[in-house]
Amino acid sequence: MITYKHPIAQTWINDHLDLYNYALALGDTEWQQQILQTLQQFEHHLTRHFEFQLWQMFDSINRNMLKLFQQLKDHKQNSTEEEQLREKVWELKLQRLEIVKLIKANKA
């Protein structure tokens, strides 16, 4: 779970405080209230944002794995090249597992 001390959380909060100050300078009280409501729902918004980023990483890894599988299928590599491709696939699988763990932990 992301806490207020997490770098992503600090950046998110700082960005929203900057927006609040800008709305204040403009005299836009409606926008100020919207920003305050968003800040009050900090955990919910940040959790969704973090989960979205994790899913993007997951999808990127899957695309890379598909490319590697296609290379294995299409080309006749020598045993060294084939082993290197298989090692890259394995590394991506491990990365994907770590991301799944983070996604599950984020939902808890």
mmCIF file with all atom_site columns, C-alpha atoms in Angstrom:
data_model
loop_
_atom_site.group_PDB
_atom_site.id
_atom_site.type_symbol
_atom_site.label_atom_id
_atom_site.label_alt_id
_atom_site.label_comp_id
_atom_site.label_asym_id
_atom_site.label_entity_id
_atom_site.label_seq_id
_atom_site.pdbx_PDB_ins_code
_atom_site.Cartn_x
_atom_site.Cartn_y
_atom_site.Cartn_z
_atom_site.occupancy
_atom_site.B_iso_or_equiv
_atom_site.pdbx_formal_charge
_atom_site.auth_seq_id
_atom_site.auth_comp_id
_atom_site.auth_asym_id
_atom_site.auth_atom_id
_atom_site.pdbx_PDB_model_num
ATOM 1   C CA . MET A 1 1   ? 0.000   0.000   0.000   1.00 0.00 ? 1   MET A CA 1
ATOM 2   C CA . ILE A 1 2   ? 1.223   3.485   -0.807  1.00 0.00 ? 2   ILE A CA 1
ATOM 3   C CA . THR A 1 3   ? 1.723   5.846   2.127   1.00 0.00 ? 3   THR A CA 1
ATOM 4   C CA . TYR A 1 4   ? 2.118   9.598   2.279   1.00 0.00 ? 4   TYR A CA 1
ATOM 5   C CA . LYS A 1 5   ? 5.905   9.144   2.465   1.00 0.00 ? 5   LYS A CA 1
ATOM 6   C CA . HIS A 1 6   ? 6.126   7.204   -0.804  1.00 0.00 ? 6   HIS A CA 1
ATOM 7   C CA . PRO A 1 7   ? 7.768   9.308   -3.574  1.00 0.00 ? 7   PRO A CA 1
ATOM 8   C CA . ILE A 1 8   ? 4.801   8.779   -5.900  1.00 0.00 ? 8   ILE A CA 1
ATOM 9   C CA . ALA A 1 9   ? 2.435   9.947   -3.167  1.00 0.00 ? 9   ALA A CA 1
ATOM 10  C CA . GLN A 1 10  ? 4.517   13.014  -2.398  1.00 0.00 ? 10  GLN A CA 1
ATOM 11  C CA . THR A 1 11  ? 4.622   13.986  -6.063  1.00 0.00 ? 11  THR A CA 1
ATOM 12  C CA . TRP A 1 12  ? 0.864   13.455  -6.420  1.00 0.00 ? 12  TRP A CA 1
ATOM 13  C CA . ILE A 1 13  ? 0.097   15.563  -3.347  1.00 0.00 ? 13  ILE A CA 1
ATOM 14  C CA . ASN A 1 14  ? 2.522   18.318  -4.373  1.00 0.00 ? 14  ASN A CA 1
ATOM 15  C CA . ASP A 1 15  ? 1.003   18.470  -7.851  1.00 0.00 ? 15  ASP A CA 1
ATOM 16  C CA . HIS A 1 16  ? -2.475  18.831  -6.407  1.00 0.00 ? 16  HIS A CA 1
ATOM 17  C CA . LEU A 1 17  ? -1.359  21.470  -3.937  1.00 0.00 ? 17  LEU A CA 1
ATOM 18  C CA . ASP A 1 18  ? 0.188   23.400  -6.834  1.00 0.00 ? 18  ASP A CA 1
ATOM 19  C CA . LEU A 1 19  ? -3.119  23.156  -8.669  1.00 0.00 ? 19  LEU A CA 1
ATOM 20  C CA . TYR A 1 20  ? -4.932  24.348  -5.554  1.00 0.00 ? 20  TYR A CA 1
ATOM 21  C CA . ASN A 1 21  ? -2.627  27.369  -5.259  1.00 0.00 ? 21  ASN A CA 1
ATOM 22  C CA . TYR A 1 22  ? -3.172  28.142  -8.932  1.00 0.00 ? 22  TYR A CA 1
ATOM 23  C CA . ALA A 1 23  ? -6.962  27.922  -8.503  1.00 0.00 ? 23  ALA A CA 1
ATOM 24  C CA . LEU A 1 24  ? -6.627  30.184  -5.450  1.00 0.00 ? 24  LEU A CA 1
ATOM 25  C CA . ALA A 1 25  ? -4.631  32.728  -7.462  1.00 0.00 ? 25  ALA A CA 1
ATOM 26  C CA . LEU A 1 26  ? -7.314  32.650  -10.164 1.00 0.00 ? 26  LEU A CA 1
ATOM 27  C CA . GLY A 1 27  ? -10.054 33.022  -7.577  1.00 0.00 ? 27  GLY A CA 1
ATOM 28  C CA . ASP A 1 28  ? -11.765 29.870  -8.857  1.00 0.00 ? 28  ASP A CA 1
ATOM 29  C CA . THR A 1 29  ? -13.462 28.638  -5.680  1.00 0.00 ? 29  THR A CA 1
ATOM 30  C CA . GLU A 1 30  ? -15.301 25.803  -7.428  1.00 0.00 ? 30  GLU A CA 1
ATOM 31  C CA . TRP A 1 31  ? -12.014 24.373  -8.721  1.00 0.00 ? 31  TRP A CA 1
ATOM 32  C CA . GLN A 1 32  ? -10.460 24.809  -5.262  1.00 0.00 ? 32  GLN A CA 1
ATOM 33  C CA . GLN A 1 33  ? -13.262 22.727  -3.738  1.00 0.00 ? 33  GLN A CA 1
ATOM 34  C CA . GLN A 1 34  ? -12.845 20.013  -6.377  1.00 0.00 ? 34  GLN A CA 1
ATOM 35  C CA . ILE A 1 35  ? -9.120  19.817  -5.657  1.00 0.00 ? 35  ILE A CA 1
ATOM 36  C CA . LEU A 1 36  ? -9.758  19.650  -1.899  1.00 0.00 ? 36  LEU A CA 1
ATOM 37  C CA . GLN A 1 37  ? -12.225 16.789  -2.422  1.00 0.00 ? 37  GLN A CA 1
ATOM 38  C CA . THR A 1 38  ? -9.658  14.959  -4.538  1.00 0.00 ? 38  THR A CA 1
ATOM 39  C CA . LEU A 1 39  ? -7.009  15.460  -1.857  1.00 0.00 ? 39  LEU A CA 1
ATOM 40  C CA . GLN A 1 40  ? -9.405  14.133  0.784   1.00 0.00 ? 40  GLN A CA 1
ATOM 41  C CA . GLN A 1 41  ? -9.771  10.993  -1.332  1.00 0.00 ? 41  GLN A CA 1
ATOM 42  C CA . PHE A 1 42  ? -5.999  10.770  -1.657  1.00 0.00 ? 42  PHE A CA 1
ATOM 43  C CA . GLU A 1 43  ? -5.620  7.076   -0.987  1.00 0.00 ? 43  GLU A CA 1
ATOM 44  C CA . HIS A 1 44  ? -8.357  6.032   -3.394  1.00 0.00 ? 44  HIS A CA 1
ATOM 45  C CA . HIS A 1 45  ? -7.056  8.173   -6.274  1.00 0.00 ? 45  HIS A CA 1
ATOM 46  C CA . LEU A 1 46  ? -3.431  7.277   -5.755  1.00 0.00 ? 46  LEU A CA 1
ATOM 47  C CA . THR A 1 47  ? -4.180  3.576   -5.413  1.00 0.00 ? 47  THR A CA 1
ATOM 48  C CA . ARG A 1 48  ? -6.043  3.621   -8.721  1.00 0.00 ? 48  ARG A CA 1
ATOM 49  C CA . HIS A 1 49  ? -3.216  5.548   -10.387 1.00 0.00 ? 49  HIS A CA 1
ATOM 50  C CA . PHE A 1 50  ? -0.596  3.136   -9.035  1.00 0.00 ? 50  PHE A CA 1
ATOM 51  C CA . GLU A 1 51  ? -2.616  0.112   -10.130 1.00 0.00 ? 51  GLU A CA 1
ATOM 52  C CA . PHE A 1 52  ? -3.015  1.605   -13.621 1.00 0.00 ? 52  PHE A CA 1
ATOM 53  C CA . GLN A 1 53  ? 0.769   2.013   -13.881 1.00 0.00 ? 53  GLN A CA 1
ATOM 54  C CA . LEU A 1 54  ? 1.303   -1.575  -12.760 1.00 0.00 ? 54  LEU A CA 1
ATOM 55  C CA . TRP A 1 55  ? -1.093  -2.849  -15.416 1.00 0.00 ? 55  TRP A CA 1
ATOM 56  C CA . GLN A 1 56  ? 0.724   -0.809  -18.058 1.00 0.00 ? 56  GLN A CA 1
ATOM 57  C CA . MET A 1 57  ? 3.999   -2.421  -16.991 1.00 0.00 ? 57  MET A CA 1
ATOM 58  C CA . PHE A 1 58  ? 2.332   -5.852  -17.064 1.00 0.00 ? 58  PHE A CA 1
ATOM 59  C CA . ASP A 1 59  ? 1.073   -5.249  -20.623 1.00 0.00 ? 59  ASP A CA 1
ATOM 60  C CA . SER A 1 60  ? 4.487   -4.012  -21.748 1.00 0.00 ? 60  SER A CA 1
ATOM 61  C CA . ILE A 1 61  ? 6.154   -7.146  -20.404 1.00 0.00 ? 61  ILE A CA 1
ATOM 62  C CA . ASN A 1 62  ? 3.594   -9.312  -22.187 1.00 0.00 ? 62  ASN A CA 1
ATOM 63  C CA . ARG A 1 63  ? 4.259   -7.522  -25.477 1.00 0.00 ? 63  ARG A CA 1
ATOM 64  C CA . ASN A 1 64  ? 8.013   -8.034  -25.043 1.00 0.00 ? 64  ASN A CA 1
ATOM 65  C CA . MET A 1 65  ? 7.484   -11.702 -24.256 1.00 0.00 ? 65  MET A CA 1
ATOM 66  C CA . LEU A 1 66  ? 5.369   -12.142 -27.384 1.00 0.00 ? 66  LEU A CA 1
ATOM 67  C CA . LYS A 1 67  ? 8.118   -10.580 -29.484 1.00 0.00 ? 67  LYS A CA 1
ATOM 68  C CA . LEU A 1 68  ? 10.671  -12.956 -28.002 1.00 0.00 ? 68  LEU A CA 1
ATOM 69  C CA . PHE A 1 69  ? 8.423   -15.965 -28.546 1.00 0.00 ? 69  PHE A CA 1
ATOM 70  C CA . GLN A 1 70  ? 7.934   -14.880 -32.142 1.00 0.00 ? 70  GLN A CA 1
ATOM 71  C CA . GLN A 1 71  ? 11.705  -14.614 -32.589 1.00 0.00 ? 71  GLN A CA 1
ATOM 72  C CA . LEU A 1 72  ? 12.105  -18.105 -31.204 1.00 0.00 ? 72  LEU A CA 1
ATOM 73  C CA . LYS A 1 73  ? 9.431   -19.398 -33.556 1.00 0.00 ? 73  LYS A CA 1
ATOM 74  C CA . ASP A 1 74  ? 10.436  -17.555 -36.753 1.00 0.00 ? 74  ASP A CA 1
ATOM 75  C CA . HIS A 1 75  ? 14.188  -17.838 -36.736 1.00 0.00 ? 75  HIS A CA 1
ATOM 76  C CA . LYS A 1 76  ? 16.487  -20.711 -36.519 1.00 0.00 ? 76  LYS A CA 1
ATOM 77  C CA . GLN A 1 77  ? 18.956  -19.535 -33.944 1.00 0.00 ? 77  GLN A CA 1
ATOM 78  C CA . ASN A 1 78  ? 22.029  -21.311 -32.906 1.00 0.00 ? 78  ASN A CA 1
ATOM 79  C CA . SER A 1 79  ? 21.833  -22.840 -29.469 1.00 0.00 ? 79  SER A CA 1
ATOM 80  C CA . THR A 1 80  ? 23.534  -19.832 -27.840 1.00 0.00 ? 80  THR A CA 1
ATOM 81  C CA . GLU A 1 81  ? 21.083  -17.337 -29.342 1.00 0.00 ? 81  GLU A CA 1
ATOM 82  C CA . GLU A 1 82  ? 18.126  -19.532 -28.463 1.00 0.00 ? 82  GLU A CA 1
ATOM 83  C CA . GLU A 1 83  ? 19.335  -19.872 -24.883 1.00 0.00 ? 83  GLU A CA 1
ATOM 84  C CA . GLN A 1 84  ? 19.739  -16.075 -24.613 1.00 0.00 ? 84  GLN A CA 1
ATOM 85  C CA . LEU A 1 85  ? 16.182  -15.547 -25.863 1.00 0.00 ? 85  LEU A CA 1
ATOM 86  C CA . ARG A 1 86  ? 14.854  -18.125 -23.401 1.00 0.00 ? 86  ARG A CA 1
ATOM 87  C CA . GLU A 1 87  ? 16.730  -16.410 -20.560 1.00 0.00 ? 87  GLU A CA 1
ATOM 88  C CA . LYS A 1 88  ? 15.175  -13.067 -21.525 1.00 0.00 ? 88  LYS A CA 1
ATOM 89  C CA . VAL A 1 89  ? 11.722  -14.680 -21.528 1.00 0.00 ? 89  VAL A CA 1
ATOM 90  C CA . TRP A 1 90  ? 12.399  -16.142 -18.088 1.00 0.00 ? 90  TRP A CA 1
ATOM 91  C CA . GLU A 1 91  ? 13.511  -12.755 -16.719 1.00 0.00 ? 91  GLU A CA 1
ATOM 92  C CA . LEU A 1 92  ? 10.339  -11.165 -18.083 1.00 0.00 ? 92  LEU A CA 1
ATOM 93  C CA . LYS A 1 93  ? 8.218   -13.897 -16.497 1.00 0.00 ? 93  LYS A CA 1
ATOM 94  C CA . LEU A 1 94  ? 9.835   -13.173 -13.128 1.00 0.00 ? 94  LEU A CA 1
ATOM 95  C CA . GLN A 1 95  ? 9.232   -9.428  -13.560 1.00 0.00 ? 95  GLN A CA 1
ATOM 96  C CA . ARG A 1 96  ? 5.619   -10.120 -14.439 1.00 0.00 ? 96  ARG A CA 1
ATOM 97  C CA . LEU A 1 97  ? 5.184   -12.222 -11.303 1.00 0.00 ? 97  LEU A CA 1
ATOM 98  C CA . GLU A 1 98  ? 6.540   -9.370  -9.160  1.00 0.00 ? 98  GLU A CA 1
ATOM 99  C CA . ILE A 1 99  ? 4.080   -6.965  -10.756 1.00 0.00 ? 99  ILE A CA 1
ATOM 100 C CA . VAL A 1 100 ? 1.193   -9.364  -10.100 1.00 0.00 ? 100 VAL A CA 1
ATOM 101 C CA . LYS A 1 101 ? 2.243   -9.514  -6.445  1.00 0.00 ? 101 LYS A CA 1
ATOM 102 C CA . LEU A 1 102 ? 2.206   -5.707  -6.282  1.00 0.00 ? 102 LEU A CA 1
ATOM 103 C CA . ILE A 1 103 ? -1.221  -5.570  -7.928  1.00 0.00 ? 103 ILE A CA 1
ATOM 104 C CA . LYS A 1 104 ? -2.621  -8.096  -5.443  1.00 0.00 ? 104 LYS A CA 1
ATOM 105 C CA . ALA A 1 105 ? -1.012  -6.274  -2.493  1.00 0.00 ? 105 ALA A CA 1
ATOM 106 C CA . ASN A 1 106 ? -2.445  -2.996  -3.751  1.00 0.00 ? 106 ASN A CA 1
ATOM 107 C CA . LYS A 1 107 ? -5.972  -4.469  -3.703  1.00 0.00 ? 107 LYS A CA 1
ATOM 108 C CA . ALA A 1 108 ? -5.629  -5.786  -0.151  1.00 0.00 ? 108 ALA A CA 1
#
